[in-house]
Structure formats: structure tokens, C-alpha cells
XYZ file of C-alpha atoms in Angstrom:
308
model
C 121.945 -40.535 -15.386
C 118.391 -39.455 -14.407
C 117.665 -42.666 -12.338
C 121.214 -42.744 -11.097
C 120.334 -39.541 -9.516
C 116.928 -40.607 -8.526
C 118.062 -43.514 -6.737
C 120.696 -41.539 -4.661
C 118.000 -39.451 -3.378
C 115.752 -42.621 -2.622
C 119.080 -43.707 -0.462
C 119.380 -40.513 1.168
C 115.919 -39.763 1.882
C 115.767 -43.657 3.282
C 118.430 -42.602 5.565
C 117.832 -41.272 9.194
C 120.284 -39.690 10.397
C 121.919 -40.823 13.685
C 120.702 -38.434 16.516
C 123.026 -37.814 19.286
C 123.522 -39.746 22.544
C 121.640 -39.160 25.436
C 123.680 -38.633 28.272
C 123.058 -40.501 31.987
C 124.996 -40.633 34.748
C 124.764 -42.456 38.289
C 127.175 -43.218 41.258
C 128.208 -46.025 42.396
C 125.382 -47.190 44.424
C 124.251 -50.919 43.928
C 120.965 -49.695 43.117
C 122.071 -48.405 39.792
C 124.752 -51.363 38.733
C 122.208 -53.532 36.791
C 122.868 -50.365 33.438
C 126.770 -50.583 34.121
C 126.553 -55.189 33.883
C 124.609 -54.469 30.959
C 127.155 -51.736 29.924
C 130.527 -54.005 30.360
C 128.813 -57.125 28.792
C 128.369 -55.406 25.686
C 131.726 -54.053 25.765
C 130.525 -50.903 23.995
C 132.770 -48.315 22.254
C 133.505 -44.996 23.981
C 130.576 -46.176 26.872
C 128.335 -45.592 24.050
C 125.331 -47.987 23.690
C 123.633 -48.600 20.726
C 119.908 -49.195 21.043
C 119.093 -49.669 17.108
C 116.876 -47.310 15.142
C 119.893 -44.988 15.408
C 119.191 -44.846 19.519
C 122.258 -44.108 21.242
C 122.676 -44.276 24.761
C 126.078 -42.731 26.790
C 126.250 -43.805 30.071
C 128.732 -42.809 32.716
C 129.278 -43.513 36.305
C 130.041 -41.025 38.668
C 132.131 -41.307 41.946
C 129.858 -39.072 43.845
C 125.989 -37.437 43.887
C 127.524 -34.132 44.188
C 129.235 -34.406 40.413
C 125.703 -35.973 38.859
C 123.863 -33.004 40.487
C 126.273 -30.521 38.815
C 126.143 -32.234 35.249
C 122.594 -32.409 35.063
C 122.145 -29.114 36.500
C 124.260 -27.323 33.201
C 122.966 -29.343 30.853
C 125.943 -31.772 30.250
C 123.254 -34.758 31.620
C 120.113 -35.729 29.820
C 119.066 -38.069 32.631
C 120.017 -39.626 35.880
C 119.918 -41.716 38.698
C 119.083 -40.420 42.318
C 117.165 -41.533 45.262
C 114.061 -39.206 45.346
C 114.786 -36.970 47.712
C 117.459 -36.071 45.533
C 115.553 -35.240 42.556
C 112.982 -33.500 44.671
C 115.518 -31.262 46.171
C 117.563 -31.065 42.599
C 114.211 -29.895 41.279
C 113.382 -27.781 44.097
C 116.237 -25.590 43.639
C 116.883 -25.556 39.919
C 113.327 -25.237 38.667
C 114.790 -27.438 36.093
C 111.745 -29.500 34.305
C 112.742 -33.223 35.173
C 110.772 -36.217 35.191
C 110.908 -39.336 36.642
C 110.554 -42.240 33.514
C 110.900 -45.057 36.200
C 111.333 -46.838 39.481
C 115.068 -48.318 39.195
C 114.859 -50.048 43.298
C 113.440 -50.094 46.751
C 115.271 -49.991 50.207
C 113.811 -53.407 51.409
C 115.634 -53.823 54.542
C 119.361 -52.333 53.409
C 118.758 -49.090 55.731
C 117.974 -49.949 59.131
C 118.053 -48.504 62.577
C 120.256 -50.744 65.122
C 121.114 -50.365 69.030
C 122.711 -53.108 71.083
C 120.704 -55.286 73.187
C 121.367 -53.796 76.418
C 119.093 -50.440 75.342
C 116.768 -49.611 77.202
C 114.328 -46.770 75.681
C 112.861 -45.588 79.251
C 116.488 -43.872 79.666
C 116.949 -40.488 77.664
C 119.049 -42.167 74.622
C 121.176 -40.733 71.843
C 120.735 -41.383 67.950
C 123.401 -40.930 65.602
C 122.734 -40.902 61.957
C 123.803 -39.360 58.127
C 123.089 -35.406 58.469
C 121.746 -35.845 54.536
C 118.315 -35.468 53.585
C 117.703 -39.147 53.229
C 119.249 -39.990 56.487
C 117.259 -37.207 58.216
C 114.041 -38.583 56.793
C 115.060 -41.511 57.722
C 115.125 -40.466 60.958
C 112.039 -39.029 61.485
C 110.067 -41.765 59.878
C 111.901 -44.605 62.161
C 110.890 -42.019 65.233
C 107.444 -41.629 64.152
C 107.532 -45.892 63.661
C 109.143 -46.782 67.369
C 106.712 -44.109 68.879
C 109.441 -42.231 70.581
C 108.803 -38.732 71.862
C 111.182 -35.799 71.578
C 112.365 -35.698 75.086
C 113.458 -39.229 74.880
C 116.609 -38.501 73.097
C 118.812 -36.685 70.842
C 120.240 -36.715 67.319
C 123.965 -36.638 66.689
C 125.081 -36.282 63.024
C 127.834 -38.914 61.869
C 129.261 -39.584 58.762
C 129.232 -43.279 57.511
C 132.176 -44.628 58.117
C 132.161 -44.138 61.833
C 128.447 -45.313 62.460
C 130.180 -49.092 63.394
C 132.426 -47.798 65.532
C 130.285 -44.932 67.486
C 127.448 -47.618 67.998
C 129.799 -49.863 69.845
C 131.848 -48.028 71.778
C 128.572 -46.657 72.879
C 129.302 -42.704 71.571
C 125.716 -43.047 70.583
C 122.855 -45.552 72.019
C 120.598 -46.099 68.583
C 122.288 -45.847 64.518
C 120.588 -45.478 61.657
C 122.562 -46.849 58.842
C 122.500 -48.993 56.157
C 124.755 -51.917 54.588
C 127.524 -52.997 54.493
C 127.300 -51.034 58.150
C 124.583 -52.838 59.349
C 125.936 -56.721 58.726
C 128.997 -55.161 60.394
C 126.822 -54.458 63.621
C 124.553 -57.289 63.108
C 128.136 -59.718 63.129
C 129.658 -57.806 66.416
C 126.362 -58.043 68.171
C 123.780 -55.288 67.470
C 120.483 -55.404 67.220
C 117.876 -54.238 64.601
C 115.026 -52.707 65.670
C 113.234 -51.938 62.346
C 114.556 -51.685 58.643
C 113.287 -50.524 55.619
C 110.646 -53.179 55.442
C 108.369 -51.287 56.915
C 108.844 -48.436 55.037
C 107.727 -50.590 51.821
C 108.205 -48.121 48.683
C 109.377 -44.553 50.809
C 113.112 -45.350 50.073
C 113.963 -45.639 46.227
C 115.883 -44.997 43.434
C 114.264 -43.218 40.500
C 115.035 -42.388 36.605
C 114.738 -38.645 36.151
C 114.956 -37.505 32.520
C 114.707 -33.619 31.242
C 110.983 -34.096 29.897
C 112.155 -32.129 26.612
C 114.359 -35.047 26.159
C 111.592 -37.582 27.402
C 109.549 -35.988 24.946
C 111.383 -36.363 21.703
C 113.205 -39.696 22.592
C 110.302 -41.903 24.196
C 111.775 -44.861 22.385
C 115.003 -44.925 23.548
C 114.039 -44.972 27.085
C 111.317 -47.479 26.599
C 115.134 -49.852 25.072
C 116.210 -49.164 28.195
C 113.383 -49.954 30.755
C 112.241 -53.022 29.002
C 115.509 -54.482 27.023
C 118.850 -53.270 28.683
C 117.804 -52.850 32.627
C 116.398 -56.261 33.022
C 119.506 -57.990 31.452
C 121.775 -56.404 33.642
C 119.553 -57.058 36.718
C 119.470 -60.735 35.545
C 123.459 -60.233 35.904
C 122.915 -58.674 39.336
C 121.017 -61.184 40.815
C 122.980 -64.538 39.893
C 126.174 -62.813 38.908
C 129.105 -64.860 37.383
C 133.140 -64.579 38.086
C 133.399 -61.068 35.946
C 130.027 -59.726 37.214
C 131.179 -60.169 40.357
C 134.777 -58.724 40.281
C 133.008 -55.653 38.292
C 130.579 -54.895 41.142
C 133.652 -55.399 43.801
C 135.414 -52.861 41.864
C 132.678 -50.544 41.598
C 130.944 -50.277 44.861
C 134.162 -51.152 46.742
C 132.008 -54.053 48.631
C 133.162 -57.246 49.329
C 130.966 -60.780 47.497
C 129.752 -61.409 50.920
C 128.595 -57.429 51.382
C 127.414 -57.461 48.256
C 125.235 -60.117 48.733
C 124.020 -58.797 51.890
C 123.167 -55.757 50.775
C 121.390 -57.514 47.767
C 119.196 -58.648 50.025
C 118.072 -55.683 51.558
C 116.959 -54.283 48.137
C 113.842 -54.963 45.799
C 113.803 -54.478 42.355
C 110.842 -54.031 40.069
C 110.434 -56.091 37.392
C 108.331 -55.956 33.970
C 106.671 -52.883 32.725
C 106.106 -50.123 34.937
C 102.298 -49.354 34.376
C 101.998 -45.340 34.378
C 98.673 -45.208 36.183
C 100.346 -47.813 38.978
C 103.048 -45.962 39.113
C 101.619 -42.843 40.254
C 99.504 -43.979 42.630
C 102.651 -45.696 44.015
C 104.945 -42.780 43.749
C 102.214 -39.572 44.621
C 101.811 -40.389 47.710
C 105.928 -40.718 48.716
C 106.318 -37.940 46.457
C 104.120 -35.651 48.875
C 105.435 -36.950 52.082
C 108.924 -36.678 51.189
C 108.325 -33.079 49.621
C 106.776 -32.519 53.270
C 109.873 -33.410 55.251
C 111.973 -31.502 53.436
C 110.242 -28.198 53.544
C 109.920 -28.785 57.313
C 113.163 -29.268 57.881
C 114.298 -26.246 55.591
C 116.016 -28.986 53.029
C 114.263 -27.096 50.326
C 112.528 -23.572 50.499
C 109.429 -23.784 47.852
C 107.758 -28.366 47.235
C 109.141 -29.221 44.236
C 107.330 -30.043 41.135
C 108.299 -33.620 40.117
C 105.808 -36.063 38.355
C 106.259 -39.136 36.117
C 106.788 -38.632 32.751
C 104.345 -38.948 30.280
């Protein structure tokens, strides 16, 4: 009886118990569709992923920012996926203690500013563009870039959908956009004149984790950078007949926008060095933070580093 009992406590004791999902959430952006391939090809249970050494990972994509902001924001989110100057601003104005664990992609030619080739910068000119923090700084970095002055022209918000449209009907003279908008201009005759290229690393998608979370499940998102991500970016980049009707479905592009937009965007690859890292990111970190407190986007710089 006595080693009866003595082994049942070796077997309990042996035991971990299973510690709850962390919770991360995205949109539908291409940029964060490698973690939903590598979602669908394991066919998980309940979107739950399991990681091993009772790691569990819950993943869920969002249709819009807006909802991921809200989640993470009351706690229902562990982590998610933004472009930075959504974290920065989420940061800004929660004081919530986030982190950013890695570098998911880089804008490498997917935003781009486009005219038609008739313009003629010596005339005062008109630029439409997204009224969103991303789309303003995208502005006044592609200003900045063409070495326009501010009397040359003026800035006219429009919302996506009509930037096609508005560009060639000639509402607006210069568009700042991105895909599938710009292979839509490029096809009816527009011209680019600059892209993302050479704004190498200021336009990406980051990882931001609640460091309390970073801090007691390390493991689980080292799984993820260096196991799960890379097999669904293999599945991104040379996708087969069901990655490709999954991607369709999700981002509502076509194969041939998909594929454009593909490549206009730069993944990292391998491990993401922390001392590289922040040289890379401190820099973009403090210019963004910049913008936005000049143009009133947020009130006080916010404090995001990497996580460590």
C-alpha cells in the first residue's frame, strides 16, 4: 500500500500541469498569414495550437485593427500583430506594458506613391492618401524623399477603395497607396514615383506581447518565432492549391494580387538577434514616435522596446 501511494505521488509530482493558452490575434493583412497556413495545416482543435511542454498557443484572426486594439486593451489578448505605429500609439494611450518579441515583415515596395505620367511637379499638385497614422507618415516621409515644399501642393484624405479611381479621373494629381491598388494603377497606366524600397525597415509589422506574459512564457514564443512562423512562411512563399484558396479567402485578394503584393513585402528569416534587432528597430521606433506627436496622433512618445 505504502509504495502504491508513493508511486502516485511520484506520477503526480512528475506531472506539469497544462498552463493556459496564450491568446493572439491579427487581421487579415498578408503580413500576418504565414501563423494562420501554419494554423490550418495543423488542423488544430478549437484554433488551439499545441507547442509541447504543455505550451498552448490560441490564435484568432480578426476582421479589423479596431477589434485587436480593443481585445488587447481589456486583457482578453496576450499578444498581437500590428504595424508599429499601431503599437506605439496602442501604447501611447493605454500605458499598457507591451513589448515587441519580433519583426513579423517589411513594406518592400507594397506601399508606394503613384501619379500618371503627364504630372508635372512645377504646377501646385494635389495628394490624396489614407487619413491613418501610417498613411500620414507615409506621407510625410515620401514628401521629405521627392523634396517637395509645402506650397507645392495639398493633401486630400481618401479612403482605400477610391484611391484607383480618384487618381485617374484626376480628383487628385499624386496617391499614396499600396497593393492590390497600386498593380491596379500600374495596369491602367500610372506611374510610380518611389515605393517602400527606399524606406528599407520604416514600414513593418511587429509581435507585441504583454511583457508579464513575455516574462513567464519565453518558451512558447521562442516555438513560435523559430518552429511555427517559418513553416507557414515556407507555405506563403510557394503556396500549394489549399494555401492558396485559404489566403484568397482571407485577404479577399485575388492569386495574381496576392502574388503581387508578395512581392512588395520582405520577410525576415532565422533568429532575430536581440542586440540587431534594436539597433534596427530604435532608430524607427524614435522617428515614428516623432511623427506622431507632431501631428497630435498621440499626446505623451510612447514607451515601447523589445522584449527581453
Amino acid at each position: 500500500m505504502r509504495s502504491l501511494f508513493l508511486s502516485a505521488i511520484l506520477l503526480l509530482t512528475g506531472c506539469q500541469p497544462v498552463q493556459p493558452p496564450v491568446n493572439l490575434a491579427g487581421n487579415t493583412w498578408l503580413g500576418y498569414q504565414p501563423l494562420y497556413l501554419a494554423l490550418a495545416e495543423r488542423d488544430c482543435a478549437d484554433c488551439i495550437l499545441e507547442l509541447g511542454d504543455n505550451q498552448q498557443l490560441q490564435v484568432t484572426m480578426l476582421p479589423s485593427t479596431t477589434q485587436v486594439l480593443r481585445l488587447l486593451s481589456t486583457g482578453q489578448l496576450d499578444a498581437a500583430m500590428l504595424t508599429l505605429d499601431e503599437a506605439l500609439t496602442f501604447q501611447s494611450e493605454t500605458d499598457i506594458d507591451i513589448c515587441i518579441a519580433s519583426i513579423l515583415s517589411y513594406s518592400n515596395g507594397v506601399d508606394a506613391v503613384l501619379t500618371l505620367p503627364d504630372f508635372n511637379p512645377g504646377n501646385p499638385f494635389q495628394i490624396g492618401y489614407e487619413e491613418t497614422a501610417l498613411g500620414g507618415y507615409m506621407l510625410r516621409r515620401s514628401v521629405e524623399l521627392a523634396g517637395w515644399s509645402a506650397g507645392q501642393f495639398s493633401a486630400r484624405s481618401l479612403v482605400p477603395r477610391r484611391h484607383v479611381q480618384a487618381l485617374l479621373e484626376r480628383e487628385v494629381d499624386v496617391v499614396i497607396t499600396y497593393e492590390p491598388y497600386v498593380s491596379q494603377l500600374l495596369k491602367a497606366g500610372a506611374v510610380v514615383l518611389l515605393d517602400s524600397r527606399q524606406l528599407p525597415g520604416e514600414v513593418i509589422d511587429v509581435l507585441v506581447v504583454r511583457r508579464q506574459i513575455w516574462q513567464q512564457r519565453q518558451q512558447l514564443f521562442a516555438l513560435l518565432r523559430e518552429d511555427i512562423w517559418p513553416k507557414g512562411l515556407a507555405r506563403l512563399q510557394q503556396p500549394d492549391t489549399a494555401a492558396l484558396a485559404l489566403l484568397s479567402r482571407n485577404t479577399q485578394l485575388s492569386p495574381e494580387e496576392l502574388q503581387q503584393a508578395l512581392a512588395g513585402m520582405a520577410f525576415p528569416t532565422g533568429e532575430q538577434d536581440p542586440k540587431q534587432l534594436a539597433e534596427r528597430l530604435t532608430p524607427v521606433i524614435d522617428r515614428m514616435n516623432q511623427y506622431l506627436l507632431h501631428t497630435a496622433h498621440i499626446h505623451k512618445a510612447a514607451n515601447l522596446g523589445l522584449c527581453r
